[in-house]
Amino acid sequence: MDIQLSFYTITSFLMFITSGVFGIVVYFRMKEGSLKNAFGLLSLSGAGWSFFYFLWQITRTEWIALMDVKLLMAFATFIPISYLYLSVALLGKEKEYRKLLAIAFAAGFIFLILDLYTPLVVSNLRPTLFHSAWPKAGSIFSIYLLVWFLEAFYSSFILARGLQKVKDKELNNQIRYTLIGIILAFIGGSTNYFMWYGINIPPVGNIIGPVWVLLVGYAIIKYNLFNIKIIITEIGLYLLNIAIVIDLVFAKTLSEILIRGTFLLTSISLSFLTISSVKKEVAQREDMAKLADQLKEANRKLEELDKMKTEFISVASHELLTPISAIEGYLSMILDEKLVKVEDPKALQYMDSIYKSAKRLARLVTDLLNVSRIEEGRLLVQKAEINALDLINQVIAELKFKAEDAKIQIETDFPPDVNVNIYADSDKIKEVIINVTGNAIKYTPEGGKIKIGYFTLPSSEVEKRFEIMEKNIQEHNQGPVDESLQKAVDQRLRQIVGENQFVIYVKDSGIGLKHDDLSRLFKKFSRVGEWSTWQVQGTGLGLYISKALIEMHHGRIWAESEGENKGSEFFFSLPLLVDKNKVEEIDKQVPQAENAKPLAKTKEDGR
Amino acid sequence: MSEEKGKVLVVDDDITLRDMYAERLRAEGYEVEIAQDGEQGLARATEYKPDIILLDIMMPKINGFTVLDILKTTPELKDTPVILLTALIQEDNKVKGLKAGASEYIVKSETMPGEIIEKVSKLIKK
């Protein structure tokens, strides 16, 4: 076999290999559907056309050459038709263009028959300047060509118009690459037709042919570079093995056959190993990319849920507080103000129980709302010059009756030489003192004592005593250290301000603290002791809120205890008035409640 | 007697609470008018010219903050003291309300009707 290696032979062979191999590989990776069918048909037409083009180039027999030309024209007929199909499928408009596609295919089959069985398309072959047997245009060849180009132009038009409307970036790129690939191929392919009419312009464009398959294939596998890596490896190895097979076919001696055969076997097995390892690597990378995506999505959902949760708590708290206010209000009108006469003392006693329960419920809801505000970073702290001694005395006056009821004595230790002017939010600090003192009353048995006092302490000492507690907590911890709170209070706010801080302490002779208790103390819904033995009422949120409030004041709150039944002591430190400027400086860096929105009720709330 | 004590307008969409405050105020000798939402509240305020207004915040149609803004920009009503009476415990709402010209910000669940009477009487005397 004497193969004449001309420009046309090489380009058509190249086109055949790329169309065939790349087309098959991509085809079998695509999802079922019209896009797959269209791409398959386009690849088949391209491969068929280039295959017979190649055969025509290497043949010396005239009638075989004519048959090759007729066959290559048969395949060429379906190139623009499958391109039209592909364009429509890419835009997902198969239904819209169903009739047009049917007409195009019908026309294609008519031309196919006319091409194969009549000389109307290809009349005969004749020698030209570049080739010994070039086809001569038949009488309807011009119509054939016109239809061919109309189909191609119209497909490009559909794609270009679709390109403007498609917002999806991936699909947009897919269309763009398909369009570029096909236009290049048509420009290249059309250089074949000048010589049909005796115009001496050679089909130089054939070389561009293979480009379209690569571009379209690349576009179709959707930018998936992982996949393209496998495809390129597969094609490369396929070509290498084909070359070895051809080499084997031309082997002349037995030893040559054996050597080349062994070489082929080795090459094939190595190819399989390479492909499978590339596949594995690609699969791993794809898995990782998928996992990362899933993680991102899960994270986004969690954030959304978290936001919904805090919003729900705010609204629910409001809805709960309104009816509780009515219960409390009406009962107070009976019990405190005696606006209505209730004769039966038992009835009064029952109503008193209802009143206390409603008060507790209101406290719980308020605490829950405060927690959600703290965790959203929306709790507003308004600092001013305040007298700590006045504040402590107010709290003692408020809690006096509660302590008397529990038969607990409150002692005070107010050294006169200590400066009591601090810089803080009086409502918030009052809440902390009430929380801590209220706890002391709760956890101290009848006949016990509570001592409230204050002193100043160097900030370094404050930090040291706080760290001792933290260390204790870490040693006996059953979970992460109050991570919700660490997130809730900005780290910048947590820095201790001033050389000295004002420390308020509350000491009781109560049930004391075990190490386990310490680690739970400042967590949400924490209680001292086992839940089954809770003898005291409360929300378990008081110390959690207190800790957040004190840290928002650049102070620390900590607890110390000798152990179970040995009483406990709570301390919390606050900046002195002299450090007002330093406090303001830090607070300026952390704008508070900037995202705070008032809850406005509208009709849409369903009320 | 009611003539001396003064006229109070209670604006609240919660009927139970609205009646409670109204009843408590009447028992004390005040003349009371009620409104069930912000829109009605504004209309009543214009025609009734109360000495003081108890105003809820979360209400249908027009919320309490908007009502307050309108009241404070209406010449014949801008000097009428307004007590914001709300279930909203958030301080930023309190700051917002006081800035907008409310005389008091009262959280319903923390303040009993008797205490509200005290505040009303103090503000009217002023």
PDB file of N, CA and C in Angstrom, chain B residues 57-113:
ATOM      1  N   ILE B  57     -46.216  49.924  71.565  1.00  0.00           N
ATOM      2  CA  ILE B  57     -45.339  50.059  70.385  1.00  0.00           C
ATOM      3  C   ILE B  57     -45.721  49.081  69.275  1.00  0.00           C
ATOM      4  N   MET B  58     -45.748  47.780  69.598  1.00  0.00           N
ATOM      5  CA  MET B  58     -46.044  46.802  68.548  1.00  0.00           C
ATOM      6  C   MET B  58     -47.544  46.721  68.306  1.00  0.00           C
ATOM      7  N   MET B  59     -47.979  47.421  67.269  1.00  0.00           N
ATOM      8  CA  MET B  59     -49.419  47.477  66.961  1.00  0.00           C
ATOM      9  C   MET B  59     -49.627  47.359  65.460  1.00  0.00           C
ATOM     10  N   PRO B  60     -50.812  46.876  65.058  1.00  0.00           N
ATOM     11  CA  PRO B  60     -51.080  46.821  63.617  1.00  0.00           C
ATOM     12  C   PRO B  60     -51.235  48.217  63.013  1.00  0.00           C
ATOM     13  N   LYS B  61     -51.211  48.263  61.699  1.00  0.00           N
ATOM     14  CA  LYS B  61     -51.377  49.493  60.903  1.00  0.00           C
ATOM     15  C   LYS B  61     -50.223  50.480  61.089  1.00  0.00           C
ATOM     16  N   ILE B  62     -50.234  51.241  62.181  1.00  0.00           N
ATOM     17  CA  ILE B  62     -49.111  52.166  62.413  1.00  0.00           C
ATOM     18  C   ILE B  62     -48.520  51.815  63.774  1.00  0.00           C
ATOM     19  N   ASN B  63     -47.205  51.594  63.845  1.00  0.00           N
ATOM     20  CA  ASN B  63     -46.641  51.222  65.142  1.00  0.00           C
ATOM     21  C   ASN B  63     -46.450  52.447  66.029  1.00  0.00           C
ATOM     22  N   GLY B  64     -46.204  52.169  67.328  1.00  0.00           N
ATOM     23  CA  GLY B  64     -46.139  53.233  68.326  1.00  0.00           C
ATOM     24  C   GLY B  64     -45.080  54.289  68.046  1.00  0.00           C
ATOM     25  N   PHE B  65     -43.937  53.858  67.500  1.00  0.00           N
ATOM     26  CA  PHE B  65     -42.872  54.829  67.211  1.00  0.00           C
ATOM     27  C   PHE B  65     -43.340  55.859  66.177  1.00  0.00           C
ATOM     28  N   THR B  66     -44.030  55.353  65.164  1.00  0.00           N
ATOM     29  CA  THR B  66     -44.510  56.267  64.115  1.00  0.00           C
ATOM     30  C   THR B  66     -45.570  57.203  64.677  1.00  0.00           C
ATOM     31  N   VAL B  67     -46.491  56.632  65.503  1.00  0.00           N
ATOM     32  CA  VAL B  67     -47.522  57.467  66.125  1.00  0.00           C
ATOM     33  C   VAL B  67     -46.851  58.578  66.933  1.00  0.00           C
ATOM     34  N   LEU B  68     -45.824  58.201  67.695  1.00  0.00           N
ATOM     35  CA  LEU B  68     -45.117  59.174  68.531  1.00  0.00           C
ATOM     36  C   LEU B  68     -44.511  60.287  67.668  1.00  0.00           C
ATOM     37  N   ASP B  69     -43.871  59.882  66.563  1.00  0.00           N
ATOM     38  CA  ASP B  69     -43.269  60.879  65.664  1.00  0.00           C
ATOM     39  C   ASP B  69     -44.323  61.858  65.144  1.00  0.00           C
ATOM     40  N   ILE B  70     -45.481  61.315  64.760  1.00  0.00           N
ATOM     41  CA  ILE B  70     -46.541  62.177  64.220  1.00  0.00           C
ATOM     42  C   ILE B  70     -47.070  63.114  65.310  1.00  0.00           C
ATOM     43  N   LEU B  71     -47.276  62.544  66.516  1.00  0.00           N
ATOM     44  CA  LEU B  71     -47.779  63.361  67.624  1.00  0.00           C
ATOM     45  C   LEU B  71     -46.839  64.531  67.908  1.00  0.00           C
ATOM     46  N   LYS B  72     -45.540  64.228  67.885  1.00  0.00           N
ATOM     47  CA  LYS B  72     -44.560  65.253  68.249  1.00  0.00           C
ATOM     48  C   LYS B  72     -44.371  66.312  67.169  1.00  0.00           C
ATOM     49  N   THR B  73     -44.900  66.028  65.968  1.00  0.00           N
ATOM     50  CA  THR B  73     -44.797  67.047  64.919  1.00  0.00           C
ATOM     51  C   THR B  73     -46.143  67.730  64.654  1.00  0.00           C
ATOM     52  N   THR B  74     -47.155  67.357  65.471  1.00  0.00           N
ATOM     53  CA  THR B  74     -48.464  68.006  65.337  1.00  0.00           C
ATOM     54  C   THR B  74     -48.542  69.125  66.386  1.00  0.00           C
ATOM     55  N   PRO B  75     -48.668  70.385  65.962  1.00  0.00           N
ATOM     56  CA  PRO B  75     -48.578  71.510  66.901  1.00  0.00           C
ATOM     57  C   PRO B  75     -49.478  71.377  68.132  1.00  0.00           C
ATOM     58  N   GLU B  76     -50.771  71.007  67.914  1.00  0.00           N
ATOM     59  CA  GLU B  76     -51.672  71.004  69.081  1.00  0.00           C
ATOM     60  C   GLU B  76     -51.480  69.788  69.989  1.00  0.00           C
ATOM     61  N   LEU B  77     -50.646  68.814  69.554  1.00  0.00           N
ATOM     62  CA  LEU B  77     -50.456  67.612  70.384  1.00  0.00           C
ATOM     63  C   LEU B  77     -49.026  67.430  70.873  1.00  0.00           C
ATOM     64  N   LYS B  78     -48.122  68.238  70.343  1.00  0.00           N
ATOM     65  CA  LYS B  78     -46.702  67.977  70.636  1.00  0.00           C
ATOM     66  C   LYS B  78     -46.342  68.129  72.121  1.00  0.00           C
ATOM     67  N   ASP B  79     -47.169  68.861  72.888  1.00  0.00           N
ATOM     68  CA  ASP B  79     -46.857  69.025  74.309  1.00  0.00           C
ATOM     69  C   ASP B  79     -47.570  68.000  75.192  1.00  0.00           C
ATOM     70  N   THR B  80     -48.400  67.162  74.605  1.00  0.00           N
ATOM     71  CA  THR B  80     -49.082  66.135  75.393  1.00  0.00           C
ATOM     72  C   THR B  80     -48.079  65.055  75.786  1.00  0.00           C
ATOM     73  N   PRO B  81     -47.913  64.806  77.103  1.00  0.00           N
ATOM     74  CA  PRO B  81     -46.950  63.761  77.486  1.00  0.00           C
ATOM     75  C   PRO B  81     -47.383  62.377  76.982  1.00  0.00           C
ATOM     76  N   VAL B  82     -46.395  61.613  76.534  1.00  0.00           N
ATOM     77  CA  VAL B  82     -46.679  60.265  76.035  1.00  0.00           C
ATOM     78  C   VAL B  82     -45.881  59.261  76.864  1.00  0.00           C
ATOM     79  N   ILE B  83     -46.574  58.240  77.375  1.00  0.00           N
ATOM     80  CA  ILE B  83     -45.877  57.151  78.064  1.00  0.00           C
ATOM     81  C   ILE B  83     -45.883  55.956  77.113  1.00  0.00           C
ATOM     82  N   LEU B  84     -44.694  55.509  76.726  1.00  0.00           N
ATOM     83  CA  LEU B  84     -44.637  54.295  75.898  1.00  0.00           C
ATOM     84  C   LEU B  84     -44.798  53.118  76.840  1.00  0.00           C
ATOM     85  N   LEU B  85     -45.793  52.292  76.545  1.00  0.00           N
ATOM     86  CA  LEU B  85     -46.142  51.182  77.423  1.00  0.00           C
ATOM     87  C   LEU B  85     -46.026  49.935  76.568  1.00  0.00           C
ATOM     88  N   THR B  86     -44.976  49.148  76.793  1.00  0.00           N
ATOM     89  CA  THR B  86     -44.680  48.105  75.806  1.00  0.00           C
ATOM     90  C   THR B  86     -44.160  46.818  76.417  1.00  0.00           C
ATOM     91  N   ALA B  87     -44.209  45.761  75.624  1.00  0.00           N
ATOM     92  CA  ALA B  87     -43.630  44.489  76.059  1.00  0.00           C
ATOM     93  C   ALA B  87     -42.172  44.391  75.625  1.00  0.00           C
ATOM     94  N   LEU B  88     -41.702  45.372  74.856  1.00  0.00           N
ATOM     95  CA  LEU B  88     -40.331  45.314  74.343  1.00  0.00           C
ATOM     96  C   LEU B  88     -39.345  45.711  75.432  1.00  0.00           C
ATOM     97  N   ILE B  89     -38.502  44.752  75.842  1.00  0.00           N
ATOM     98  CA  ILE B  89     -37.597  45.046  76.947  1.00  0.00           C
ATOM     99  C   ILE B  89     -36.236  45.534  76.451  1.00  0.00           C
ATOM    100  N   GLN B  90     -36.044  45.559  75.125  1.00  0.00           N
ATOM    101  CA  GLN B  90     -34.731  45.946  74.606  1.00  0.00           C
ATOM    102  C   GLN B  90     -34.445  47.421  74.838  1.00  0.00           C
ATOM    103  N   GLU B  91     -33.227  47.687  75.340  1.00  0.00           N
ATOM    104  CA  GLU B  91     -32.883  49.057  75.703  1.00  0.00           C
ATOM    105  C   GLU B  91     -32.842  49.980  74.505  1.00  0.00           C
ATOM    106  N   ASP B  92     -32.469  49.421  73.344  1.00  0.00           N
ATOM    107  CA  ASP B  92     -32.374  50.311  72.186  1.00  0.00           C
ATOM    108  C   ASP B  92     -33.739  50.906  71.847  1.00  0.00           C
ATOM    109  N   ASN B  93     -34.804  50.134  72.134  1.00  0.00           N
ATOM    110  CA  ASN B  93     -36.142  50.671  71.910  1.00  0.00           C
ATOM    111  C   ASN B  93     -36.438  51.800  72.888  1.00  0.00           C
ATOM    112  N   LYS B  94     -35.941  51.604  74.122  1.00  0.00           N
ATOM    113  CA  LYS B  94     -36.142  52.615  75.151  1.00  0.00           C
ATOM    114  C   LYS B  94     -35.442  53.914  74.738  1.00  0.00           C
ATOM    115  N   VAL B  95     -34.185  53.765  74.296  1.00  0.00           N
ATOM    116  CA  VAL B  95     -33.412  54.932  73.868  1.00  0.00           C
ATOM    117  C   VAL B  95     -34.127  55.636  72.717  1.00  0.00           C
ATOM    118  N   LYS B  96     -34.580  54.821  71.764  1.00  0.00           N
ATOM    119  CA  LYS B  96     -35.247  55.364  70.589  1.00  0.00           C
ATOM    120  C   LYS B  96     -36.517  56.128  70.990  1.00  0.00           C
ATOM    121  N   GLY B  97     -37.294  55.503  71.895  1.00  0.00           N
ATOM    122  CA  GLY B  97     -38.552  56.111  72.320  1.00  0.00           C
ATOM    123  C   GLY B  97     -38.336  57.424  73.056  1.00  0.00           C
ATOM    124  N   LEU B  98     -37.372  57.433  73.978  1.00  0.00           N
ATOM    125  CA  LEU B  98     -37.127  58.637  74.766  1.00  0.00           C
ATOM    126  C   LEU B  98     -36.581  59.755  73.883  1.00  0.00           C
ATOM    127  N   LYS B  99     -35.738  59.354  72.917  1.00  0.00           N
ATOM    128  CA  LYS B  99     -35.184  60.344  71.985  1.00  0.00           C
ATOM    129  C   LYS B  99     -36.282  60.979  71.153  1.00  0.00           C
ATOM    130  N   ALA B 100     -37.273  60.151  70.810  1.00  0.00           N
ATOM    131  CA  ALA B 100     -38.359  60.647  69.954  1.00  0.00           C
ATOM    132  C   ALA B 100     -39.332  61.535  70.721  1.00  0.00           C
ATOM    133  N   GLY B 101     -39.124  61.649  72.038  1.00  0.00           N
ATOM    134  CA  GLY B 101     -39.940  62.593  72.794  1.00  0.00           C
ATOM    135  C   GLY B 101     -40.904  61.980  73.798  1.00  0.00           C
ATOM    136  N   ALA B 102     -40.814  60.651  74.028  1.00  0.00           N
ATOM    137  CA  ALA B 102     -41.676  60.037  75.034  1.00  0.00           C
ATOM    138  C   ALA B 102     -41.229  60.493  76.421  1.00  0.00           C
ATOM    139  N   SER B 103     -42.198  60.678  77.339  1.00  0.00           N
ATOM    140  CA  SER B 103     -41.842  61.118  78.683  1.00  0.00           C
ATOM    141  C   SER B 103     -41.356  59.944  79.528  1.00  0.00           C
ATOM    142  N   GLU B 104     -41.890  58.769  79.254  1.00  0.00           N
ATOM    143  CA  GLU B 104     -41.520  57.575  80.027  1.00  0.00           C
ATOM    144  C   GLU B 104     -41.515  56.373  79.096  1.00  0.00           C
ATOM    145  N   TYR B 105     -40.728  55.375  79.460  1.00  0.00           N
ATOM    146  CA  TYR B 105     -40.743  54.112  78.717  1.00  0.00           C
ATOM    147  C   TYR B 105     -41.006  53.030  79.752  1.00  0.00           C
ATOM    148  N   ILE B 106     -42.153  52.411  79.671  1.00  0.00           N
ATOM    149  CA  ILE B 106     -42.526  51.435  80.698  1.00  0.00           C
ATOM    150  C   ILE B 106     -42.673  50.041  80.090  1.00  0.00           C
ATOM    151  N   VAL B 107     -41.971  49.079  80.699  1.00  0.00           N
ATOM    152  CA  VAL B 107     -42.103  47.697  80.253  1.00  0.00           C
ATOM    153  C   VAL B 107     -43.254  47.064  81.021  1.00  0.00           C
ATOM    154  N   LYS B 108     -44.259  46.614  80.289  1.00  0.00           N
ATOM    155  CA  LYS B 108     -45.499  46.125  80.898  1.00  0.00           C
ATOM    156  C   LYS B 108     -45.273  45.036  81.945  1.00  0.00           C
ATOM    157  N   SER B 109     -44.412  44.062  81.581  1.00  0.00           N
ATOM    158  CA  SER B 109     -44.260  42.921  82.495  1.00  0.00           C
ATOM    159  C   SER B 109     -43.514  43.300  83.773  1.00  0.00           C
ATOM    160  N   GLU B 110     -42.866  44.453  83.762  1.00  0.00           N
ATOM    161  CA  GLU B 110     -42.090  44.841  84.945  1.00  0.00           C
ATOM    162  C   GLU B 110     -42.795  45.899  85.784  1.00  0.00           C
ATOM    163  N   THR B 111     -43.886  46.449  85.258  1.00  0.00           N
ATOM    164  CA  THR B 111     -44.530  47.558  85.949  1.00  0.00           C
ATOM    165  C   THR B 111     -46.007  47.244  86.166  1.00  0.00           C
ATOM    166  N   MET B 112     -46.419  47.279  87.415  1.00  0.00           N
ATOM    167  CA  MET B 112     -47.813  46.949  87.723  1.00  0.00           C
ATOM    168  C   MET B 112     -48.706  48.176  87.525  1.00  0.00           C
ATOM    169  N   PRO B 113     -50.012  47.946  87.300  1.00  0.00           N
ATOM    170  CA  PRO B 113     -50.921  49.071  87.019  1.00  0.00           C
ATOM    171  C   PRO B 113     -50.844  50.177  88.078  1.00  0.00           C
TER     172      PRO B 113
END
